[in-house]
């Protein structure tokens, strides 16, 4: 059983139009086999194209975390620019009643990645201020290697939040 409130208006309207057309063909005793097959195909396509409305709770949680990060005062404005822009986009999705799960999920991933990036940028900056004389030779080598790996991850446009967070943890342990 399909329920209208679970789907976007546009996809539901297309489905109901295809359903009504299929019913007309079904009720038409003179309908040809080709007409029946075409009505079936159109109804199947409309059912397949139904888009579920998305669950926004995870995106809202990500927005709440992003707000805390933005308001913490720990990060410089330059590193927050991308995150701020994404927060505006995320809010627009949260405000839109008909947002799909695909849109919500993609924005949640982008927001989470941006937060991980902000944290890693800050740690890389802080680790750049350290001096070798405060470390043993081995620990300095580990820290510089971890810092270089973090810089590499930051320059990789395909690095996801998990990869950035992993580099954050490695660099934080090395510092």
PDB file of C-alpha atoms in Angstrom:
ATOM      1  CA  UNK A   1       0.000   0.000   0.000  1.00  0.00           C
ATOM      2  CA  UNK A   2       1.404   3.369  -1.040  1.00  0.00           C
ATOM      3  CA  UNK A   3       0.803   6.473   1.057  1.00  0.00           C
ATOM      4  CA  UNK A   4       0.845   9.942  -0.485  1.00  0.00           C
ATOM      5  CA  UNK A   5       2.464  11.605   2.540  1.00  0.00           C
ATOM      6  CA  UNK A   6       5.634   9.537   2.081  1.00  0.00           C
ATOM      7  CA  UNK A   7       6.430  10.874  -1.404  1.00  0.00           C
ATOM      8  CA  UNK A   8       7.237  14.159  -3.097  1.00  0.00           C
ATOM      9  CA  UNK A   9       4.232  15.906  -4.621  1.00  0.00           C
ATOM     10  CA  UNK A  10       5.620  15.838  -8.167  1.00  0.00           C
ATOM     11  CA  UNK A  11       6.413  12.133  -8.134  1.00  0.00           C
ATOM     12  CA  UNK A  12       3.091  11.298  -6.474  1.00  0.00           C
ATOM     13  CA  UNK A  13       1.153  13.341  -9.048  1.00  0.00           C
ATOM     14  CA  UNK A  14       2.933  11.558 -11.905  1.00  0.00           C
ATOM     15  CA  UNK A  15       2.130   8.208 -10.307  1.00  0.00           C
ATOM     16  CA  UNK A  16      -1.565   8.991  -9.794  1.00  0.00           C
ATOM     17  CA  UNK A  17      -1.848  10.242 -13.385  1.00  0.00           C
ATOM     18  CA  UNK A  18      -0.313   6.983 -14.658  1.00  0.00           C
ATOM     19  CA  UNK A  19      -2.577   4.975 -12.338  1.00  0.00           C
ATOM     20  CA  UNK A  20      -5.703   6.751 -13.604  1.00  0.00           C
ATOM     21  CA  UNK A  21      -4.614   6.218 -17.214  1.00  0.00           C
ATOM     22  CA  UNK A  22      -3.987   2.525 -16.517  1.00  0.00           C
ATOM     23  CA  UNK A  23      -7.434   2.179 -14.924  1.00  0.00           C
ATOM     24  CA  UNK A  24      -9.049   3.761 -17.993  1.00  0.00           C
ATOM     25  CA  UNK A  25      -7.273   1.285 -20.255  1.00  0.00           C
ATOM     26  CA  UNK A  26      -8.244  -1.594 -17.949  1.00  0.00           C
ATOM     27  CA  UNK A  27     -11.905  -0.529 -18.024  1.00  0.00           C
ATOM     28  CA  UNK A  28     -11.882  -0.148 -21.811  1.00  0.00           C
ATOM     29  CA  UNK A  29     -13.103  -3.445 -23.282  1.00  0.00           C
ATOM     30  CA  UNK A  30     -11.817  -2.338 -26.676  1.00  0.00           C
ATOM     31  CA  UNK A  31      -8.261  -1.639 -25.468  1.00  0.00           C
ATOM     32  CA  UNK A  32      -5.608  -3.418 -27.484  1.00  0.00           C
ATOM     33  CA  UNK A  33      -2.831  -5.519 -26.016  1.00  0.00           C
ATOM     34  CA  UNK A  34      -0.368  -2.770 -27.007  1.00  0.00           C
ATOM     35  CA  UNK A  35      -2.401  -0.190 -25.065  1.00  0.00           C
ATOM     36  CA  UNK A  36      -2.474  -2.448 -22.001  1.00  0.00           C
ATOM     37  CA  UNK A  37       1.273  -3.027 -22.206  1.00  0.00           C
ATOM     38  CA  UNK A  38       1.936   0.699 -22.631  1.00  0.00           C
ATOM     39  CA  UNK A  39      -0.273   1.561 -19.642  1.00  0.00           C
ATOM     40  CA  UNK A  40       1.533  -1.097 -17.602  1.00  0.00           C
ATOM     41  CA  UNK A  41       4.926   0.287 -18.636  1.00  0.00           C
ATOM     42  CA  UNK A  42       3.927   3.848 -17.780  1.00  0.00           C
ATOM     43  CA  UNK A  43       2.528   2.800 -14.395  1.00  0.00           C
ATOM     44  CA  UNK A  44       5.650   0.781 -13.613  1.00  0.00           C
ATOM     45  CA  UNK A  45       7.868   3.708 -14.613  1.00  0.00           C
ATOM     46  CA  UNK A  46       5.833   6.082 -12.425  1.00  0.00           C
ATOM     47  CA  UNK A  47       6.052   3.702  -9.465  1.00  0.00           C
ATOM     48  CA  UNK A  48       9.803   3.382  -9.935  1.00  0.00           C
ATOM     49  CA  UNK A  49      10.132   7.164 -10.118  1.00  0.00           C
ATOM     50  CA  UNK A  50       8.322   7.770  -6.816  1.00  0.00           C
ATOM     51  CA  UNK A  51      10.665   9.765  -4.591  1.00  0.00           C
ATOM     52  CA  UNK A  52      10.463   9.296  -0.867  1.00  0.00           C
ATOM     53  CA  UNK A  53      10.498  12.379   1.275  1.00  0.00           C
ATOM     54  CA  UNK A  54      13.691  12.429   3.268  1.00  0.00           C
ATOM     55  CA  UNK A  55      14.375  12.038   6.955  1.00  0.00           C
ATOM     56  CA  UNK A  56      16.052  15.288   7.937  1.00  0.00           C
ATOM     57  CA  UNK A  57      17.124  14.321  11.460  1.00  0.00           C
ATOM     58  CA  UNK A  58      20.730  13.412  10.564  1.00  0.00           C
ATOM     59  CA  UNK A  59      21.131  16.625   8.563  1.00  0.00           C
ATOM     60  CA  UNK A  60      19.704  18.637  11.453  1.00  0.00           C
ATOM     61  CA  UNK A  61      22.215  16.970  13.795  1.00  0.00           C
ATOM     62  CA  UNK A  62      25.042  17.848  11.411  1.00  0.00           C
ATOM     63  CA  UNK A  63      23.791  21.449  11.286  1.00  0.00           C
ATOM     64  CA  UNK A  64      23.718  21.619  15.070  1.00  0.00           C
ATOM     65  CA  UNK A  65      27.319  20.390  15.236  1.00  0.00           C
ATOM     66  CA  UNK A  66      28.369  22.829  12.531  1.00  0.00           C
ATOM     67  CA  UNK A  67      26.838  25.715  14.492  1.00  0.00           C
ATOM     68  CA  UNK A  68      28.787  24.700  17.601  1.00  0.00           C
ATOM     69  CA  UNK A  69      31.978  24.516  15.547  1.00  0.00           C
ATOM     70  CA  UNK A  70      31.290  27.921  13.935  1.00  0.00           C
ATOM     71  CA  UNK A  71      30.558  29.589  17.265  1.00  0.00           C
ATOM     72  CA  UNK A  72      33.443  28.002  19.185  1.00  0.00           C
ATOM     73  CA  UNK A  73      35.869  30.817  18.351  1.00  0.00           C
ATOM     74  CA  UNK A  74      38.588  28.232  17.842  1.00  0.00           C
ATOM     75  CA  UNK A  75      38.774  28.462  14.047  1.00  0.00           C
ATOM     76  CA  UNK A  76      39.728  31.375  11.836  1.00  0.00           C
ATOM     77  CA  UNK A  77      37.214  32.884   9.458  1.00  0.00           C
ATOM     78  CA  UNK A  78      39.118  31.786   6.366  1.00  0.00           C
ATOM     79  CA  UNK A  79      38.847  28.098   7.248  1.00  0.00           C
ATOM     80  CA  UNK A  80      35.123  28.497   8.016  1.00  0.00           C
ATOM     81  CA  UNK A  81      34.127  29.985   4.640  1.00  0.00           C
ATOM     82  CA  UNK A  82      33.247  26.700   2.925  1.00  0.00           C
ATOM     83  CA  UNK A  83      31.400  25.436   5.986  1.00  0.00           C
ATOM     84  CA  UNK A  84      29.335  28.623   6.257  1.00  0.00           C
ATOM     85  CA  UNK A  85      28.277  28.369   2.604  1.00  0.00           C
ATOM     86  CA  UNK A  86      27.297  24.728   3.044  1.00  0.00           C
ATOM     87  CA  UNK A  87      25.320  25.583   6.164  1.00  0.00           C
ATOM     88  CA  UNK A  88      23.254  28.033   4.126  1.00  0.00           C
ATOM     89  CA  UNK A  89      22.569  25.322   1.544  1.00  0.00           C
ATOM     90  CA  UNK A  90      21.764  22.780   4.252  1.00  0.00           C
ATOM     91  CA  UNK A  91      19.303  25.169   5.882  1.00  0.00           C
ATOM     92  CA  UNK A  92      17.549  25.625   2.553  1.00  0.00           C
ATOM     93  CA  UNK A  93      17.130  21.848   2.301  1.00  0.00           C
ATOM     94  CA  UNK A  94      15.911  21.633   5.886  1.00  0.00           C
ATOM     95  CA  UNK A  95      13.369  24.383   5.188  1.00  0.00           C
ATOM     96  CA  UNK A  96      12.053  22.701   2.023  1.00  0.00           C
ATOM     97  CA  UNK A  97       9.214  20.297   2.792  1.00  0.00           C
ATOM     98  CA  UNK A  98       9.796  18.186  -0.285  1.00  0.00           C
ATOM     99  CA  UNK A  99      13.497  17.448   0.092  1.00  0.00           C
ATOM    100  CA  UNK A 100      14.431  13.954  -1.033  1.00  0.00           C
ATOM    101  CA  UNK A 101      16.573  11.552   0.951  1.00  0.00           C
ATOM    102  CA  UNK A 102      19.201  11.741  -1.781  1.00  0.00           C
ATOM    103  CA  UNK A 103      19.501  15.524  -1.409  1.00  0.00           C
ATOM    104  CA  UNK A 104      19.508  15.317   2.373  1.00  0.00           C
ATOM    105  CA  UNK A 105      22.133  12.577   2.434  1.00  0.00           C
ATOM    106  CA  UNK A 106      24.431  14.336  -0.015  1.00  0.00           C
ATOM    107  CA  UNK A 107      24.230  17.568   1.967  1.00  0.00           C
ATOM    108  CA  UNK A 108      24.852  15.737   5.228  1.00  0.00           C
ATOM    109  CA  UNK A 109      27.976  14.181   3.752  1.00  0.00           C
ATOM    110  CA  UNK A 110      29.189  17.534   2.399  1.00  0.00           C
ATOM    111  CA  UNK A 111      28.588  19.252   5.733  1.00  0.00           C
ATOM    112  CA  UNK A 112      30.332  16.498   7.682  1.00  0.00           C
ATOM    113  CA  UNK A 113      33.300  16.645   5.292  1.00  0.00           C
ATOM    114  CA  UNK A 114      33.523  20.418   5.642  1.00  0.00           C
ATOM    115  CA  UNK A 115      33.552  20.174   9.447  1.00  0.00           C
ATOM    116  CA  UNK A 116      36.301  17.549   9.323  1.00  0.00           C
ATOM    117  CA  UNK A 117      38.253  19.783   6.966  1.00  0.00           C
ATOM    118  CA  UNK A 118      37.965  22.808   9.272  1.00  0.00           C
ATOM    119  CA  UNK A 119      39.249  20.799  12.225  1.00  0.00           C
ATOM    120  CA  UNK A 120      42.145  19.354  10.228  1.00  0.00           C
ATOM    121  CA  UNK A 121      43.145  22.738   8.777  1.00  0.00           C
ATOM    122  CA  UNK A 122      43.345  24.174  12.286  1.00  0.00           C
ATOM    123  CA  UNK A 123      45.457  21.294  13.579  1.00  0.00           C
ATOM    124  CA  UNK A 124      47.798  21.535  10.584  1.00  0.00           C
ATOM    125  CA  UNK A 125      48.235  25.263  11.280  1.00  0.00           C
ATOM    126  CA  UNK A 126      48.925  24.615  14.944  1.00  0.00           C
ATOM    127  CA  UNK A 127      51.380  21.815  14.183  1.00  0.00           C
ATOM    128  CA  UNK A 128      53.229  24.164  11.828  1.00  0.00           C
ATOM    129  CA  UNK A 129      54.051  26.365  14.822  1.00  0.00           C
ATOM    130  CA  UNK A 130      55.830  23.570  16.697  1.00  0.00           C
ATOM    131  CA  UNK A 131      59.615  23.411  16.956  1.00  0.00           C
ATOM    132  CA  UNK A 132      61.802  20.339  16.595  1.00  0.00           C
ATOM    133  CA  UNK A 133      63.752  21.136  19.733  1.00  0.00           C
ATOM    134  CA  UNK A 134      60.721  20.206  21.854  1.00  0.00           C
ATOM    135  CA  UNK A 135      60.590  16.685  20.394  1.00  0.00           C
ATOM    136  CA  UNK A 136      62.789  13.654  20.170  1.00  0.00           C
ATOM    137  CA  UNK A 137      64.091  12.912  16.709  1.00  0.00           C
ATOM    138  CA  UNK A 138      61.700   9.978  16.311  1.00  0.00           C
ATOM    139  CA  UNK A 139      58.636  11.846  17.584  1.00  0.00           C
ATOM    140  CA  UNK A 140      59.440  14.864  15.376  1.00  0.00           C
ATOM    141  CA  UNK A 141      59.691  12.561  12.362  1.00  0.00           C
ATOM    142  CA  UNK A 142      56.315  10.995  13.215  1.00  0.00           C
ATOM    143  CA  UNK A 143      54.727  14.419  13.631  1.00  0.00           C
ATOM    144  CA  UNK A 144      56.113  15.808  10.366  1.00  0.00           C
ATOM    145  CA  UNK A 145      55.060  12.649   8.510  1.00  0.00           C
ATOM    146  CA  UNK A 146      51.553  12.892  10.001  1.00  0.00           C
ATOM    147  CA  UNK A 147      51.418  16.599   9.122  1.00  0.00           C
ATOM    148  CA  UNK A 148      52.453  15.881   5.537  1.00  0.00           C
ATOM    149  CA  UNK A 149      49.795  13.167   5.256  1.00  0.00           C
ATOM    150  CA  UNK A 150      47.214  15.616   6.620  1.00  0.00           C
ATOM    151  CA  UNK A 151      48.236  18.245   4.058  1.00  0.00           C
ATOM    152  CA  UNK A 152      47.931  15.640   1.345  1.00  0.00           C
ATOM    153  CA  UNK A 153      44.434  14.691   2.519  1.00  0.00           C
ATOM    154  CA  UNK A 154      43.416  18.353   2.572  1.00  0.00           C
ATOM    155  CA  UNK A 155      44.504  18.797  -1.020  1.00  0.00           C
ATOM    156  CA  UNK A 156      42.585  15.693  -2.142  1.00  0.00           C
ATOM    157  CA  UNK A 157      39.151  16.850  -3.330  1.00  0.00           C
ATOM    158  CA  UNK A 158      37.911  13.259  -3.127  1.00  0.00           C
ATOM    159  CA  UNK A 159      38.897  12.763   0.508  1.00  0.00           C
ATOM    160  CA  UNK A 160      35.761  12.163   2.521  1.00  0.00           C
ATOM    161  CA  UNK A 161      35.047  13.022   6.127  1.00  0.00           C
ATOM    162  CA  UNK A 162      36.333   9.634   7.305  1.00  0.00           C
ATOM    163  CA  UNK A 163      39.714  10.147   5.624  1.00  0.00           C
ATOM    164  CA  UNK A 164      40.017  13.693   6.977  1.00  0.00           C
ATOM    165  CA  UNK A 165      39.030  12.600  10.481  1.00  0.00           C
ATOM    166  CA  UNK A 166      41.531   9.737  10.318  1.00  0.00           C
ATOM    167  CA  UNK A 167      44.302  12.204   9.425  1.00  0.00           C
ATOM    168  CA  UNK A 168      43.154  14.488  12.235  1.00  0.00           C
ATOM    169  CA  UNK A 169      43.455  11.641  14.750  1.00  0.00           C
ATOM    170  CA  UNK A 170      46.872  10.605  13.449  1.00  0.00           C
ATOM    171  CA  UNK A 171      48.223  14.142  13.546  1.00  0.00           C
ATOM    172  CA  UNK A 172      46.686  14.828  16.952  1.00  0.00           C
ATOM    173  CA  UNK A 173      48.398  11.714  18.367  1.00  0.00           C
ATOM    174  CA  UNK A 174      51.696  12.738  16.804  1.00  0.00           C
ATOM    175  CA  UNK A 175      51.524  16.283  18.194  1.00  0.00           C
TER     176      UNK A 175
END
